[in-house]
Amino acid sequence: MIKQEIRSKKLNQRLALSKNECDELSEKIGERFLSQVDLSSIRVLHIFLPIISRKEPDTRIIINGIKKDFPFIRISLPRVEGDQMVNFYLGKETRLEKNKWGIEEPVSGIPTSTEEIDLVVVPLLAFDREGNRLGYGKGFYDKFLNQCRRDCQKIGLSYFGPEDELIPTDTHDVPLNAVITPMQVYKFKS
C-alpha cells in the first residue's frame, strides 16, 4: 500500500470514532504515557496540541499530568512558521491561538532551543513494527526530528496498533523509539 492510501485509511478509521470513544482512548493513552514512560531524566518535553477536527489523541491529558506530577519538566509547544516548526515554552502567560489547520499554537513566549529537547511526543496517522511513522505528509515533524539531538526520545501516540506491512520510508524519515496506544506501549530499536 502506498503512503497516501495508508493515510486515507487511517484517517477515516480515526474519524469513524465517536467523541466519547476518542475521549476514553485519549484518557487511556495519557494514563499509559504518565505511568510507563520514564520521565526521571527529562527536563524539556515537546508535545503537540491535538487537531480536534481530525480526532487526534488529546495530549492535554499528558500536559496536565506532567504539570501536576513532574513540575521539573518544562513543556514546549510548536508553532508553524512557513515550512518549519518553532517551539516555545508553555507558561502561565502563554496565549494560544488556532492556526489555519485548527491547531492551537503559542502566539509568543520564550523560544525553546531544539538542542534542549529531551523527548518529543509525535503525532501520527499510522506506524509499523519497526517504528516508522506516517503523518499527514506536510513534513513538519520530519524536518523537526532531524534537527533534534540523536539521544532525544521520540514517542508517538495512536488509538490503533501497528500496520501489518512496513510503511514506505524516505531518507529524511526518523523512526520512533516507542508508540503508546490505549492497550500497550510498542518499543522499537532506534
Short mmCIF file of C-alpha atoms in Angstrom, two decimals:
data_model
loop_
_atom_site.label_atom_id
_atom_site.label_comp_id
_atom_site.label_asym_id
_atom_site.label_seq_id
_atom_site.Cartn_x
_atom_site.Cartn_y
_atom_site.Cartn_z
CA MET A 1 0.00 0.00 0.00
CA ILE A 2 1.34 3.46 -0.82
CA LYS A 3 1.59 6.23 1.76
CA GLN A 4 -1.47 8.17 0.58
CA GLU A 5 -3.66 5.05 0.74
CA ILE A 6 -2.48 4.33 4.29
CA ARG A 7 -3.09 7.97 5.31
CA SER A 8 -6.62 7.91 3.93
CA LYS A 9 -7.46 4.55 5.53
CA LYS A 10 -6.12 5.51 8.97
CA LEU A 11 -7.68 8.98 8.99
CA ASN A 12 -11.07 7.51 8.05
CA GLN A 13 -10.69 4.88 10.77
CA ARG A 14 -9.99 7.62 13.32
CA LEU A 15 -12.80 9.88 12.08
CA ALA A 16 -15.25 6.98 12.49
CA LEU A 17 -14.69 7.10 16.27
CA SER A 18 -17.27 8.93 18.36
CA LYS A 19 -16.25 11.82 20.61
CA ASN A 20 -16.82 9.58 23.65
CA GLU A 21 -14.58 6.87 22.16
CA CYS A 22 -11.85 9.45 21.45
CA ASP A 23 -12.11 10.82 24.99
CA GLU A 24 -11.91 7.35 26.52
CA LEU A 25 -8.99 6.25 24.30
CA SER A 26 -7.14 9.53 24.92
CA GLU A 27 -7.54 9.05 28.67
CA LYS A 28 -6.02 5.55 28.41
CA ILE A 29 -3.13 6.82 26.27
CA GLY A 30 -2.47 9.63 28.75
CA GLU A 31 -2.53 7.28 31.74
CA ARG A 32 -0.21 4.82 29.97
CA PHE A 33 2.19 7.62 28.99
CA LEU A 34 2.38 9.04 32.51
CA SER A 35 2.76 5.64 34.17
CA GLN A 36 5.05 3.83 31.71
CA VAL A 37 7.39 6.43 30.21
CA ASP A 38 10.49 7.07 32.33
CA LEU A 39 10.41 10.84 32.77
CA SER A 40 13.04 10.99 35.53
CA SER A 41 15.79 12.36 33.27
CA ILE A 42 13.54 14.52 31.07
CA ARG A 43 13.95 18.26 31.52
CA VAL A 44 12.28 19.54 28.33
CA LEU A 45 9.38 17.77 26.62
CA HIS A 46 7.98 18.86 23.26
CA ILE A 47 4.33 17.94 22.73
CA PHE A 48 1.78 18.70 20.04
CA LEU A 49 -1.72 20.01 20.71
CA PRO A 50 -4.43 17.94 19.00
CA ILE A 51 -6.27 18.76 15.80
CA ILE A 52 -9.75 18.26 17.22
CA SER A 53 -11.40 18.06 13.77
CA ARG A 54 -9.11 15.14 12.91
CA LYS A 55 -9.77 13.44 16.26
CA GLU A 56 -6.12 13.27 17.29
CA PRO A 57 -5.37 11.91 20.77
CA ASP A 58 -5.94 14.65 23.35
CA THR A 59 -2.46 15.49 24.60
CA ARG A 60 -3.80 17.96 27.18
CA ILE A 61 -4.25 14.94 29.47
CA ILE A 62 -0.48 14.36 29.32
CA ILE A 63 0.29 18.07 29.70
CA ASN A 64 -1.90 18.36 32.81
CA GLY A 65 -0.37 15.19 34.30
CA ILE A 66 3.16 16.47 33.74
CA LYS A 67 2.35 19.84 35.30
CA LYS A 68 0.90 18.08 38.35
CA ASP A 69 3.30 15.16 38.88
CA PHE A 70 6.51 16.27 37.13
CA PRO A 71 6.82 20.02 37.76
CA PHE A 72 10.56 19.92 36.96
CA ILE A 73 9.77 19.19 33.29
CA ARG A 74 9.42 22.20 31.01
CA ILE A 75 6.81 21.74 28.29
CA SER A 76 7.43 23.06 24.79
CA LEU A 77 4.74 23.61 22.14
CA PRO A 78 5.21 24.04 18.38
CA ARG A 79 4.15 26.87 16.11
CA VAL A 80 4.31 26.58 12.33
CA GLU A 81 6.22 29.34 10.55
CA GLY A 82 6.41 28.81 6.81
CA ASP A 83 7.54 25.21 6.29
CA GLN A 84 9.23 24.92 9.71
CA MET A 85 8.18 24.49 13.32
CA VAL A 86 9.46 26.80 16.03
CA ASN A 87 8.97 25.93 19.68
CA PHE A 88 8.00 27.91 22.75
CA TYR A 89 7.88 27.00 26.41
CA LEU A 90 4.39 26.67 27.85
CA GLY A 91 3.94 29.02 30.79
CA LYS A 92 1.13 30.68 32.70
CA GLU A 93 1.39 33.69 30.40
CA THR A 94 1.31 31.64 27.17
CA ARG A 95 -1.54 32.65 24.91
CA LEU A 96 -2.72 30.12 22.32
CA GLU A 97 -4.46 30.82 19.00
CA LYS A 98 -5.71 28.44 16.32
CA ASN A 99 -3.75 28.35 13.07
CA LYS A 100 -5.18 27.67 9.59
CA TRP A 101 -5.37 23.91 10.35
CA GLY A 102 -7.29 24.48 13.59
CA ILE A 103 -4.28 23.65 15.78
CA GLU A 104 -3.74 25.76 18.89
CA GLU A 105 -0.29 27.34 18.85
CA PRO A 106 1.61 29.69 21.15
CA VAL A 107 1.36 33.26 19.86
CA SER A 108 4.57 34.28 21.61
CA GLY A 109 6.71 33.30 24.53
CA ILE A 110 10.17 32.08 25.42
CA PRO A 111 11.67 30.15 22.48
CA THR A 112 12.82 26.58 23.05
CA SER A 113 16.14 25.59 21.53
CA THR A 114 15.87 22.26 19.69
CA GLU A 115 19.06 21.09 21.42
CA GLU A 116 17.35 21.41 24.82
CA ILE A 117 14.54 18.98 23.98
CA ASP A 118 14.88 15.54 25.63
CA LEU A 119 11.61 13.96 24.47
CA VAL A 120 9.26 14.68 21.56
CA VAL A 121 5.66 13.47 21.60
CA VAL A 122 4.90 12.99 17.92
CA PRO A 123 1.53 13.00 16.11
CA LEU A 124 0.92 10.27 13.56
CA LEU A 125 -1.70 8.58 11.43
CA ALA A 126 -0.02 5.17 11.29
CA PHE A 127 3.10 3.31 12.38
CA ASP A 128 4.69 -0.08 11.76
CA ARG A 129 6.54 -2.65 13.88
CA GLU A 130 9.89 -1.04 13.01
CA GLY A 131 8.93 2.34 14.48
CA ASN A 132 8.35 4.09 11.17
CA ARG A 133 5.58 6.67 11.34
CA LEU A 134 3.28 8.18 8.80
CA GLY A 135 1.99 11.70 9.34
CA TYR A 136 -0.18 13.93 7.20
CA GLY A 137 2.55 14.39 4.58
CA LYS A 138 3.46 18.03 5.18
CA GLY A 139 6.92 17.10 6.55
CA PHE A 140 6.90 19.41 9.60
CA TYR A 141 7.85 16.68 12.07
CA ASP A 142 10.31 15.02 9.68
CA LYS A 143 12.27 18.29 9.45
CA PHE A 144 11.97 18.94 13.17
CA LEU A 145 13.02 15.43 14.28
CA ASN A 146 16.09 15.61 12.03
CA GLN A 147 17.15 18.76 13.95
CA CYS A 148 16.78 17.12 17.37
CA ARG A 149 19.68 15.57 19.28
CA ARG A 150 20.40 11.93 18.46
CA ASP A 151 19.57 10.89 22.04
CA CYS A 152 16.24 12.74 22.05
CA GLN A 153 13.41 10.25 22.61
CA LYS A 154 10.64 10.22 20.03
CA ILE A 155 7.30 8.80 21.18
CA GLY A 156 4.17 8.61 19.03
CA LEU A 157 0.55 8.37 20.18
CA SER A 158 -2.05 6.26 18.40
CA TYR A 159 -5.53 4.91 19.06
CA PHE A 160 -4.63 1.87 16.94
CA GLY A 161 -1.88 -0.74 16.76
CA PRO A 162 0.82 -1.03 14.08
CA GLU A 163 0.26 -1.66 10.39
CA ASP A 164 0.86 -5.25 9.29
CA GLU A 165 3.01 -4.13 6.37
CA LEU A 166 6.06 -1.90 6.67
CA ILE A 167 5.40 1.76 5.92
CA PRO A 168 7.45 3.02 2.95
CA THR A 169 10.22 5.33 4.17
CA ASP A 170 12.40 8.07 2.71
CA THR A 171 15.92 9.07 3.73
CA HIS A 172 14.64 12.02 5.82
CA ASP A 173 12.23 9.86 7.88
CA VAL A 174 13.19 9.45 11.55
CA PRO A 175 11.98 6.28 13.30
CA LEU A 176 10.29 6.47 16.69
CA ASN A 177 11.58 4.99 19.94
CA ALA A 178 8.07 4.00 21.00
CA VAL A 179 4.36 4.39 20.30
CA ILE A 180 1.76 4.46 23.04
CA THR A 181 -1.70 3.09 22.32
CA PRO A 182 -4.61 2.61 24.72
CA MET A 183 -3.74 -1.08 25.08
CA GLN A 184 0.08 -1.16 25.14
CA VAL A 185 3.43 0.51 24.59
CA TYR A 186 5.32 -0.55 21.45
CA LYS A 187 9.09 -0.09 21.81
CA PHE A 188 11.50 -0.04 18.87
CA LYS A 189 15.24 -0.23 18.26
CA SER A 190 16.35 3.27 17.28
#
